[in-house]
XYZ file of C-alpha atoms in Angstrom:
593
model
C 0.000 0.000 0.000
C 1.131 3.399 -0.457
C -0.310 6.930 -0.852
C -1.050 8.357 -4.389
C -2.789 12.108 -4.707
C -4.302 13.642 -7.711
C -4.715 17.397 -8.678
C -7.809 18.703 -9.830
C -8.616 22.720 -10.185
C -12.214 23.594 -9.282
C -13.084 27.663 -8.872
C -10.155 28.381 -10.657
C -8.110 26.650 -7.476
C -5.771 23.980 -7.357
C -6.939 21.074 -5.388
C -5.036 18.026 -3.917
C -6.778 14.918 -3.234
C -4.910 11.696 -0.998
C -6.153 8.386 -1.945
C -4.332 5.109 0.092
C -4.057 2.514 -2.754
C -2.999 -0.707 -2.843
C -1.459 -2.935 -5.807
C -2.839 -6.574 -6.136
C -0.946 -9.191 -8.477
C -3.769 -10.842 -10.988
C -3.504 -14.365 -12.222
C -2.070 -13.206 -15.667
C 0.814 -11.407 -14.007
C -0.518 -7.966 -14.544
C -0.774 -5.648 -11.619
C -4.080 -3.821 -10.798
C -4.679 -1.066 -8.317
C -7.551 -0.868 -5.265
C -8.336 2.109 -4.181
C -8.254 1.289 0.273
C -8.950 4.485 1.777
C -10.086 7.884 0.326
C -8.367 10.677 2.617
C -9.802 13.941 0.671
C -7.807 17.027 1.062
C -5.219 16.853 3.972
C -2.183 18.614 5.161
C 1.607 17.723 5.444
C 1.417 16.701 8.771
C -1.029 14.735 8.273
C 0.162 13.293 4.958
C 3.370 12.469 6.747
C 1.088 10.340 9.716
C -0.547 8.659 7.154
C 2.804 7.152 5.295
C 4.057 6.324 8.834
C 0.826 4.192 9.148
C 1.437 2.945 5.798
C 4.651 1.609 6.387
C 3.441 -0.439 9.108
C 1.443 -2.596 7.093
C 4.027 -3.773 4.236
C 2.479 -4.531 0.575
C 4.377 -8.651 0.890
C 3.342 -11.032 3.539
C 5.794 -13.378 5.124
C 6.409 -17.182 4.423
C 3.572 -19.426 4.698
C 3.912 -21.733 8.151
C 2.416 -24.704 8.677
C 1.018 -25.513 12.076
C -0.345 -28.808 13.643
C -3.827 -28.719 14.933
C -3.047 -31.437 17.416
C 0.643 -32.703 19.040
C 1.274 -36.288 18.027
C 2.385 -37.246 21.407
C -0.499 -35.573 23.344
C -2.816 -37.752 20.818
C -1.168 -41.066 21.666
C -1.598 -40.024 25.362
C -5.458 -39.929 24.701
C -5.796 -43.164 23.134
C -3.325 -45.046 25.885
C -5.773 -43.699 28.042
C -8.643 -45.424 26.713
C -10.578 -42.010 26.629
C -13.129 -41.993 23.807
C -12.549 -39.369 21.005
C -15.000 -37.299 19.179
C -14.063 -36.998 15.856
C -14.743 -33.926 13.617
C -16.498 -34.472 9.968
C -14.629 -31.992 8.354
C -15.684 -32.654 4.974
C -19.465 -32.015 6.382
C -18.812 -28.554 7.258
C -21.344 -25.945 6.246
C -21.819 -22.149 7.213
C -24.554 -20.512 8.098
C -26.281 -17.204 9.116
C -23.956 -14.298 7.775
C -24.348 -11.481 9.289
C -23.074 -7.888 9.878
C -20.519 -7.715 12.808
C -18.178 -4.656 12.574
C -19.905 -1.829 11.993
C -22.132 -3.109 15.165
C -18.793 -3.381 17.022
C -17.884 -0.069 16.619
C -21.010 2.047 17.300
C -21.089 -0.077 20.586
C -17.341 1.177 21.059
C -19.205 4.766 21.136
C -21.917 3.846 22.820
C -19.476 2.776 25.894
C -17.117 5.704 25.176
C -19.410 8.329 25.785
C -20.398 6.371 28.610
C -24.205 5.708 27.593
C -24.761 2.198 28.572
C -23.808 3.287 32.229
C -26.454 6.512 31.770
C -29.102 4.462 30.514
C -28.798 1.010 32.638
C -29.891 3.581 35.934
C -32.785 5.186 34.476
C -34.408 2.724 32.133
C -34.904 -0.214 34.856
C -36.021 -3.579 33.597
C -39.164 -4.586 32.671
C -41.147 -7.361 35.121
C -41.215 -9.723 32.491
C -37.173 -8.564 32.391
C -36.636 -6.726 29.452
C -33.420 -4.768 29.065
C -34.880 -1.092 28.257
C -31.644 0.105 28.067
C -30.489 -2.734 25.619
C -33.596 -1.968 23.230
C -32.447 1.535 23.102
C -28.978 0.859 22.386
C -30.590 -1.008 19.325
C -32.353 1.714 17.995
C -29.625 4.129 18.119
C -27.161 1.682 16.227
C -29.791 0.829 13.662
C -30.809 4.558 13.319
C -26.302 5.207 12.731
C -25.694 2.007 10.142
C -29.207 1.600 8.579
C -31.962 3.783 9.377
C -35.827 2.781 8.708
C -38.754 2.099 10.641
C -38.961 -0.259 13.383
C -40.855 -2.603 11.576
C -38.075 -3.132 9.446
C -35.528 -3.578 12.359
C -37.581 -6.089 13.648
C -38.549 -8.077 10.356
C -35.176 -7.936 8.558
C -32.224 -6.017 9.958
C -31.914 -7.653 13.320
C -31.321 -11.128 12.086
C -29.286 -9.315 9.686
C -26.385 -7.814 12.570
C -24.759 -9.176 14.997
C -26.198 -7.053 17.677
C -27.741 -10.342 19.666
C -23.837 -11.677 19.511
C -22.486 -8.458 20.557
C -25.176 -7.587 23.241
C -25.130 -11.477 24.730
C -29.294 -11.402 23.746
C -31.834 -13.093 21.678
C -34.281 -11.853 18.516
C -36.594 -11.141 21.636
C -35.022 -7.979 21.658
C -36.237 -6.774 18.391
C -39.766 -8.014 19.648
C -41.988 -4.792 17.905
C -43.891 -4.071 21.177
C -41.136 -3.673 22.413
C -39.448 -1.397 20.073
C -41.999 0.947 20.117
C -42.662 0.999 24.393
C -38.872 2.228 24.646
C -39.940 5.561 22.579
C -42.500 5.877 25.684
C -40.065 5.806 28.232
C -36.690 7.843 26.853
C -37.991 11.701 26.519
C -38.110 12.180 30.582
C -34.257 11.938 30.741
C -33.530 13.774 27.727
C -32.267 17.313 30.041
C -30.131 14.768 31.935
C -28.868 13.196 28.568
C -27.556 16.760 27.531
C -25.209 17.494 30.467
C -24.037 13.847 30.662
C -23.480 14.356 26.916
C -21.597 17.513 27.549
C -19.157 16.135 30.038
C -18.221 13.657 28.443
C -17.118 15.261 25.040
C -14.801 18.188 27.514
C -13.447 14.933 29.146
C -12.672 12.901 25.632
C -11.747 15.977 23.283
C -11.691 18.895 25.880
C -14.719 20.130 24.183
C -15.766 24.195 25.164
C -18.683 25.397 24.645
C -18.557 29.452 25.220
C -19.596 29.597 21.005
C -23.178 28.462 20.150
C -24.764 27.874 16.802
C -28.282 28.583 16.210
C -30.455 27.404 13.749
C -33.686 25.468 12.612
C -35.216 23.094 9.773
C -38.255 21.374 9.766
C -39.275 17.967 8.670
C -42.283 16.342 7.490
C -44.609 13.813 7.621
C -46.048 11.368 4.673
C -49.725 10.856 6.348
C -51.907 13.575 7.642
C -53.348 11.863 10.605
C -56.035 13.660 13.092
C -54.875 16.197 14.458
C -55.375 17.676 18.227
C -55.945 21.226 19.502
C -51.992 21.033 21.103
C -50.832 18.914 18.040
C -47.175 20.010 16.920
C -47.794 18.783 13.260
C -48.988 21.730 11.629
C -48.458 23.375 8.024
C -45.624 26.124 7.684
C -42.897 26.965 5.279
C -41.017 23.584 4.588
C -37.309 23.659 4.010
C -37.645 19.700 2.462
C -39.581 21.492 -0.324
C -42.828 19.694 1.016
C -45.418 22.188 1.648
C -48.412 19.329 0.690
C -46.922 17.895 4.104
C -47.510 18.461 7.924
C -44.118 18.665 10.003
C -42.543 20.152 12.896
C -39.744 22.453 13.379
C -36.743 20.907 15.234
C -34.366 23.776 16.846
C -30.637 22.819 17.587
C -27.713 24.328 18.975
C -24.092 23.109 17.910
C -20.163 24.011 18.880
C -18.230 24.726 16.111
C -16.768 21.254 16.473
C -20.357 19.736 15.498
C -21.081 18.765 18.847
C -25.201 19.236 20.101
C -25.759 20.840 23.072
C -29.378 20.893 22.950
C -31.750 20.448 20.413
C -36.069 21.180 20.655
C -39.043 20.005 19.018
C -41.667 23.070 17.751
C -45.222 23.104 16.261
C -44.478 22.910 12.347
C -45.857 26.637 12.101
C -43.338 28.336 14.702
C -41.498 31.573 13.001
C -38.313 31.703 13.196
C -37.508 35.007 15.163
C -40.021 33.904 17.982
C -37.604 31.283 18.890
C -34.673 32.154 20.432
C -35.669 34.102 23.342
C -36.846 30.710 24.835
C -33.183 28.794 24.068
C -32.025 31.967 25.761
C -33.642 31.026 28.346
C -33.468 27.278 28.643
C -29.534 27.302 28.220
C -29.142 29.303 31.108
C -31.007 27.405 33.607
C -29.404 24.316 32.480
C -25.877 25.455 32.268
C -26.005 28.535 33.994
C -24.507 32.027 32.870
C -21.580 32.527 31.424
C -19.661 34.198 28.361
C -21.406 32.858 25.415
C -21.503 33.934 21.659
C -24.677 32.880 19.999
C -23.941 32.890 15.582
C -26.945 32.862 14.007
C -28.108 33.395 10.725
C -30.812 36.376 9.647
C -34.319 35.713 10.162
C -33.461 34.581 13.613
C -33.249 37.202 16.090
C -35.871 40.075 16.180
C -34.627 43.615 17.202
C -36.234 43.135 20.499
C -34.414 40.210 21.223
C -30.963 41.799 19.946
C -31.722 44.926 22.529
C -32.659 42.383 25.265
C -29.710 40.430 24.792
C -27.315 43.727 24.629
C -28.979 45.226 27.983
C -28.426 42.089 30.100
C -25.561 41.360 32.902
C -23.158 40.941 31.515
C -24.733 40.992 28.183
C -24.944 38.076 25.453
C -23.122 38.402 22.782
C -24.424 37.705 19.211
C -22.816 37.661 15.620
C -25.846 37.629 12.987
C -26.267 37.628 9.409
C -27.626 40.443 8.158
C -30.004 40.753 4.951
C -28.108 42.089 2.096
C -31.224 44.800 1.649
C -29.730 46.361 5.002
C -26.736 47.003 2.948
C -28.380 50.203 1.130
C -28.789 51.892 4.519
C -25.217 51.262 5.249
C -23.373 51.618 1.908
C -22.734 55.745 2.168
C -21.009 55.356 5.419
C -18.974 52.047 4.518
C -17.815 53.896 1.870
C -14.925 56.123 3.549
C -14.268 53.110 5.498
C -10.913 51.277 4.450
C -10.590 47.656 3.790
C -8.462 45.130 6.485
C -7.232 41.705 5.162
C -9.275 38.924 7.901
C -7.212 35.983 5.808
C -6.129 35.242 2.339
C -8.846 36.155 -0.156
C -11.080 37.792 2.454
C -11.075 41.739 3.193
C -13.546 43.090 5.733
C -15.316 46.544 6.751
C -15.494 47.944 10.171
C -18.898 49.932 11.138
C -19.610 50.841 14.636
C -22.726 51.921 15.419
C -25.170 52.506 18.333
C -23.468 49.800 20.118
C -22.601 47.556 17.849
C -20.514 46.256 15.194
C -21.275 45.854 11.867
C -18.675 43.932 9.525
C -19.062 43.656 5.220
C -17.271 40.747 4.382
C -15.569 40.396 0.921
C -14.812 37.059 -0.656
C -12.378 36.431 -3.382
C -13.481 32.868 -4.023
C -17.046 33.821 -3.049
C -17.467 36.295 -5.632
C -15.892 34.255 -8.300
C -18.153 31.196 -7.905
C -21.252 33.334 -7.332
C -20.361 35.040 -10.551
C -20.298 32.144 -12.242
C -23.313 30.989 -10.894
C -25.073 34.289 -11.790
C -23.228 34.376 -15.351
C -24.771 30.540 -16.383
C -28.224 31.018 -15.079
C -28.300 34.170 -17.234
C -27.349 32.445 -20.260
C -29.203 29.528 -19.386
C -32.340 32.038 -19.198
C -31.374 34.298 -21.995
C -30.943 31.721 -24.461
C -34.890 30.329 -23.332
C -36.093 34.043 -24.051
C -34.245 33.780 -27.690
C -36.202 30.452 -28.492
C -39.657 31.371 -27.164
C -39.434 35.098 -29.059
C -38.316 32.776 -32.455
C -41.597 30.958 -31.840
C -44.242 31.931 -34.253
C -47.455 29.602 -33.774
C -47.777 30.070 -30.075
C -51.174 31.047 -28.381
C -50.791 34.333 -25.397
C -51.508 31.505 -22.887
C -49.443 29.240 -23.809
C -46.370 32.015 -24.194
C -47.404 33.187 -20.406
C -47.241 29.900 -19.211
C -43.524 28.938 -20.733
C -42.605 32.324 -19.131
C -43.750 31.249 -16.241
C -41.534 27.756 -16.290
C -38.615 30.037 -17.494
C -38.833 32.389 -14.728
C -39.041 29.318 -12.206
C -35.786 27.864 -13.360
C -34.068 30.614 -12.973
C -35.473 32.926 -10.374
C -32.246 34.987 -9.696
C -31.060 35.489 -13.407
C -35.242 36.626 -13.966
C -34.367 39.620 -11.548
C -31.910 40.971 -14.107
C -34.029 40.932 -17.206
C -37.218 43.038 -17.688
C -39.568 41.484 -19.935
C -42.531 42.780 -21.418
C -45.279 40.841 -22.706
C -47.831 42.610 -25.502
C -51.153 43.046 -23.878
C -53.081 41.331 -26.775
C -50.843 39.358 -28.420
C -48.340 36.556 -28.061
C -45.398 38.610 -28.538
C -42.729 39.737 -25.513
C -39.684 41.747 -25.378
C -36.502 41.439 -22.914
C -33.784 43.539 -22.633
C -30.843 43.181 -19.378
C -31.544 45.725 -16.631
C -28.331 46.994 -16.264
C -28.975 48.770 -12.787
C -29.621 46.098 -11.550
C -26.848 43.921 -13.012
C -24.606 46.371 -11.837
C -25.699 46.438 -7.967
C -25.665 42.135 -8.121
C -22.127 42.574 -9.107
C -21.334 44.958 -6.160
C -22.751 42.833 -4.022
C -21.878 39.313 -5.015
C -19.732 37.765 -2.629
C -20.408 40.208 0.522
C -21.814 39.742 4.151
C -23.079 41.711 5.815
C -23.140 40.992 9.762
C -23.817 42.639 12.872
C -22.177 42.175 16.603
C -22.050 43.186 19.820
C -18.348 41.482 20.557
C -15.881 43.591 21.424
C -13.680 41.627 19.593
C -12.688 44.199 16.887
C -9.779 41.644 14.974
C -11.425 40.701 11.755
C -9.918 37.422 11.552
C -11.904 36.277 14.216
C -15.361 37.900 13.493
C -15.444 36.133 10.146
C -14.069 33.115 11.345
C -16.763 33.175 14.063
C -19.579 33.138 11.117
C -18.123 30.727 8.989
C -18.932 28.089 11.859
C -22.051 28.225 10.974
C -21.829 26.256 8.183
C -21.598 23.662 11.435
C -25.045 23.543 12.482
C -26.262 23.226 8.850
C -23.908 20.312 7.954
C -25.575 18.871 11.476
C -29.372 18.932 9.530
C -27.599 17.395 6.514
C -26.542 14.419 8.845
C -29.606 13.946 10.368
C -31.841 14.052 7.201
C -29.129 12.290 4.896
C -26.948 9.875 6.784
C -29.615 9.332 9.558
C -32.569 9.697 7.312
C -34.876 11.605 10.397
C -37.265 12.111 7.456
C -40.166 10.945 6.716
C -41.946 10.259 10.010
C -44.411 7.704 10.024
C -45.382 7.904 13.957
C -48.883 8.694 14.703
C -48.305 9.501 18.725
C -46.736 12.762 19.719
C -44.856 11.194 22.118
C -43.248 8.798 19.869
C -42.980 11.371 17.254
C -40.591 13.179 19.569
C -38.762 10.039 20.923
C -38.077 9.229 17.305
C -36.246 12.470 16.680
C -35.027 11.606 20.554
C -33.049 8.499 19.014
C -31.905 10.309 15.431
C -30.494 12.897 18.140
C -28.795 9.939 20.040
C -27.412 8.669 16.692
C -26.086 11.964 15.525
C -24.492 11.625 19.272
C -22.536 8.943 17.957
C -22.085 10.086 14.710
C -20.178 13.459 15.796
C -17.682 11.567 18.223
C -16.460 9.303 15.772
C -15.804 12.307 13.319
C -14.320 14.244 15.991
C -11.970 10.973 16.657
C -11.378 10.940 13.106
C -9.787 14.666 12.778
C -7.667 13.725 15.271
C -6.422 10.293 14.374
C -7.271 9.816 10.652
C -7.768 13.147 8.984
C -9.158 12.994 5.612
C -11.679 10.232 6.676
C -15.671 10.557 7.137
C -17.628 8.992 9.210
C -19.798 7.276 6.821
C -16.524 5.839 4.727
C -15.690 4.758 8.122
C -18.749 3.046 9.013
C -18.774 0.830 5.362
C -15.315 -0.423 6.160
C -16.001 -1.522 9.229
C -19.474 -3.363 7.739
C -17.280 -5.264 5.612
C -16.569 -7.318 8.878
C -19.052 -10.289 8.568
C -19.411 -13.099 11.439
C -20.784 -16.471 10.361
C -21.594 -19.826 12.073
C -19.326 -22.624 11.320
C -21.514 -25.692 12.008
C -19.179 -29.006 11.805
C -20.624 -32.375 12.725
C -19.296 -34.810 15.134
C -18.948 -38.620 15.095
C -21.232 -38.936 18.118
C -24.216 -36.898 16.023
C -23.817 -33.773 17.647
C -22.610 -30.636 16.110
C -19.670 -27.971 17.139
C -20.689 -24.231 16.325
C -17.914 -21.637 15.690
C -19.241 -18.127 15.619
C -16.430 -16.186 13.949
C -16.493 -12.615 12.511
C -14.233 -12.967 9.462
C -10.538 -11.391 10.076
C -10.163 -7.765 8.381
C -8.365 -6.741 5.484
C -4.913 -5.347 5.472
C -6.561 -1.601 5.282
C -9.039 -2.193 7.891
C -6.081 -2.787 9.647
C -4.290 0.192 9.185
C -7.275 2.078 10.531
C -7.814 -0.132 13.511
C -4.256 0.976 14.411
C -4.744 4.593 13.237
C -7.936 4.554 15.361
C -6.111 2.398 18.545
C -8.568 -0.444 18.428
C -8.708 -3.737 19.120
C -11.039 -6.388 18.069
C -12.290 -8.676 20.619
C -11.446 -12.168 21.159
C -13.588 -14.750 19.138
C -16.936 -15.943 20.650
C -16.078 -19.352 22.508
C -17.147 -22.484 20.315
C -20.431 -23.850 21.342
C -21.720 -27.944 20.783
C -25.283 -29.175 20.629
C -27.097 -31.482 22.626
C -28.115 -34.823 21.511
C -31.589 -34.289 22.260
C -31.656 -30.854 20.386
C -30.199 -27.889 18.631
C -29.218 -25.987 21.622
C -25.472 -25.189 22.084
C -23.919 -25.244 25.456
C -20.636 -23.006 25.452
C -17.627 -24.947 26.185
């Protein structure tokens, strides 16, 4: 194995991309080349960790040895003895039951580092009948990380599927449906304790702080439109899945810049977004108490009330917000005179102080250049469309108005920039480029514009500060893609909210093995993580005896060379095998031996 990169230029940039690869000898002689481990973009530090790693693990093996399964003279001992011997029908053996073992293994590694089997096992006590609450959660959490679906489908298919009931010492009665679904009644009372156990234990694993908060919401939806109640949180409102034929609720989270949740809330699907964070004010205070605390939030989310009440209070809270580039025009005569200060390579700022607070335009090299190009090819696109339908002869007014219509849909930015008249009678239109307008896009296309009350005044760290945000956004992208939190299908409120409860849990998990990834194996994601680790199977080995019984091996298969290298990148160590187990002569139960 060794490390190959590749060079590609994207937004006029040059790009490096790290790749581990390994060569393979065919049958013909010819060598072909496997692709192990893609790293992404990484640094020379890191680049020089990962050929360290790579040397470990050399491309030849050593000689083959050949080992005895028994010692000749312990054998002869036996049969001086006179002590019968079992014999083993090799040639009958068979395998059976394949099933998923190492991705299970390792989202039970995170379950135990952060410590949750010990939070759980005291507050989710067994059942009469002596089911393992805390076991059925654990479930749902892993299947919501690896494979998320309903619980119908855990319990059908995916539990025989993993080796969960190998791993947890259980049986299939665990993935009883009942059962499944009364854990969701049980897990939202301990959710405020979940946070600051949560919290804890990231400052104790990665020295986690949390004195910068990101704020921000999304909303997801619901295929059925079941009855609803007077105090029902689904409810209509503006859908960022593009589903407005759809109920939902809003789901409010707060995030470190690291990706880690502090807190997260469930709203009625028609909450606005500015009447929301006076209440998370609120709530993180009592929970965590005061103390210095920048909140980054985007526009929309803060009303001026809020701003005022969060600039009069001791000591006050301080905010960095997005501001709506309309705000701009009120601002642009005094920003003028004002000089620009390099923040980092390719990003000059303006400093505005005023009534208290800070205001900061942000300038973009690569921001500008790839909305330019975004403006410049929806223009074209749409300009092109205008050509064809004005070339267009036999076409009825309605019919024009309605192709207009699907033209201005596609491209609803580039539309701004062209004025277009249509004849009042007839199915003719003219367009021509507004070239006001064109010309304030351009002066405005890669700008912020933000406000602040820090008294940080080093515009390195402002802009750095709002960038983070992209943190709490790539959180929703998790949760809807990789944990698929969307569609719900839950009728109950309760479980509605225990459901996001577990996808919360899961995106627990999720964030501490990235985290342990940036520091151990940059250039890895957690999801290219997770599939190597699936590629661990354990099957039963089932070999019949002379006596009619039958010896069962449960063995998870041994990994590959590169799951190797990042076991020892990540400082794991598989488990011993599962001791062999032999039937009885009266049935298939195995008794361990």
């Amino acid at each position: 194995m060794y490390l190959r990169h590749i060079q590609r230029k994207k937004n006029g940039k040059e790009h490096s991309y790290w790749s581990i690869v390994e060569n393979r000898r065919l049958a013909d002689g010819r060598v072909n080349q496997r692709h192990v481990l893609y790293l992404g973009e990484i640094n020379d530090a890191q680049e020089r960790a990962w050929a360290r790693a790579v040397e470990v693990f050399p491309d030849e093996a050593g000689p083959p040895q050949t080992m005895a399964l028994f010692p000749e003279e312990r054998l002869d001992a036996i049969v001086e003895a006179g002590i019968p011997i079992v014999r083993l029908r090799l040639k009958e053996l068979s395998l059976h039951r394949a099933r998923q073992w190492g991705a299970c293994w390792l989202a039970l590694v995170l379950w135990r580092q952060l410590q949750l089997d010990q939070f759980w096992v005291q507050r989710l006590k067994p059942s009469r009948k002596g089911t393992r609450w805390d076991q059925v959660l654990a479930v749902l959490t892993v299947y919501r990380l690896l494979a998320p679906g309903s619980e119908w489908r855990l319990h059908r298919q995916w539990f025989e599927n993993s080796a969960l009931a190998d791993l947890l010492g259980v049986d299939f009665s665990l993935a009883d449906p009942h059962k499944l679904y009364g854990c969701h009644d049980q897990v939202l009372a301990h959710k405020s304790a979940l946070f600051s156990h949560l919290v804890q234990r990231w400052r104790d694993l990665f020295e986690a702080e949390f004195d910068v908060l990101l704020y921000d919401l999304t909303s997801t939806y619901f295929e059925s439109e079941p009855p609803l109640g007077e105090n029902d949180k689904r409810q209509f409102g503006y859908s960022r899945d593009k589903r407005p034929d759809c109920v939902q609720v809003v789901i409010a989270l707060i995030v470190t810049p690291q990706g880690f949740p502090l807190t997260y809330e469930v709203l009625c699907g028609n909450t606005a977004d500015k009447t929301t964070l006076k209440e998370f004010l609120q709530k993180i205070e009592q929970q965590y108490g005061k103390a210095r605390r920048i909140w980054v939030m985007d526009r929309g989310i803060p009303t001026e009330e809020v701003l005022a009440e969060m600039r009069a209070g001791v000591p006050p809270v301080q905010y960095l917000v997005g501001t709506p580039k309309g705000r701009l025009s009120k601002l642009e005569k005094d920003l003028l005179d004002k000089p620009w200060q390099q923040a980092r390579p390719g990003v000059t700022v303006k400093l505005l102080a005023r009534e208290g607070e800070l205001y900061v335009l942000a300038r973009s090299a690569d921001r500008v250049a790839k909305e330019r190009s975004m403006r410049r090819r929806q223009l074209k696109k749409l300009w092109q469309r205008l050509h064809e339908l004005q070339a267009r002869k036999k076409l009825r007014r309605e019919d024009l108005l309605m192709k207009l219509g699907a033209a201005r849909q596609q491209a609803p930015s580039a539309w701004r920039l062209v004025a277009v008249e249509v004849h009042a009678t007839e199915a003719t239109f003219t367009y021509r480029l507004n070239k006001d307008k064109l010309r304030q896009v351009r002066r405005r296309e890669g700008r912020y514009l933000l406000r602040s009350n820090l008294t940080e005044t080093d515009p390195a760290v402002v802009w750095n500060y709002y960038l983070q945000l992209v943190q709490v956004e790539q959180a929703f992208r998790h949760l809807k893609g990789d944990l698929a939190i969307r569609p719900i299908f839950h009728q109950e409120q309760t479980r509605i909210e225990a459901h996001i409860f577990v996808s919360f849990l899961a995106y627990c998990l999720h964030v501490t093995l990235g985290q342990w990834l940036r520091t151990l194996a940059p250039g890895l994601t957690t999801r290219s993580v997770l599939e190597k680790f699936a590629a661990v199977q354990m099957v039963d080995v089932h070999i019949p005896t002379s006596d009619g019984r039958t010896l069962i091996l449960s063995r998870y298969t041994q990994p590959e060379p590169d799951l190797q290298l990042l076991l020892a990148r990540l400082k794991l160590q598989l488990p011993a095998q599962p001791p062999p187990r032999i039937t009885t002569a009266q049935g298939p139960e195995g008794a361990s031996l």
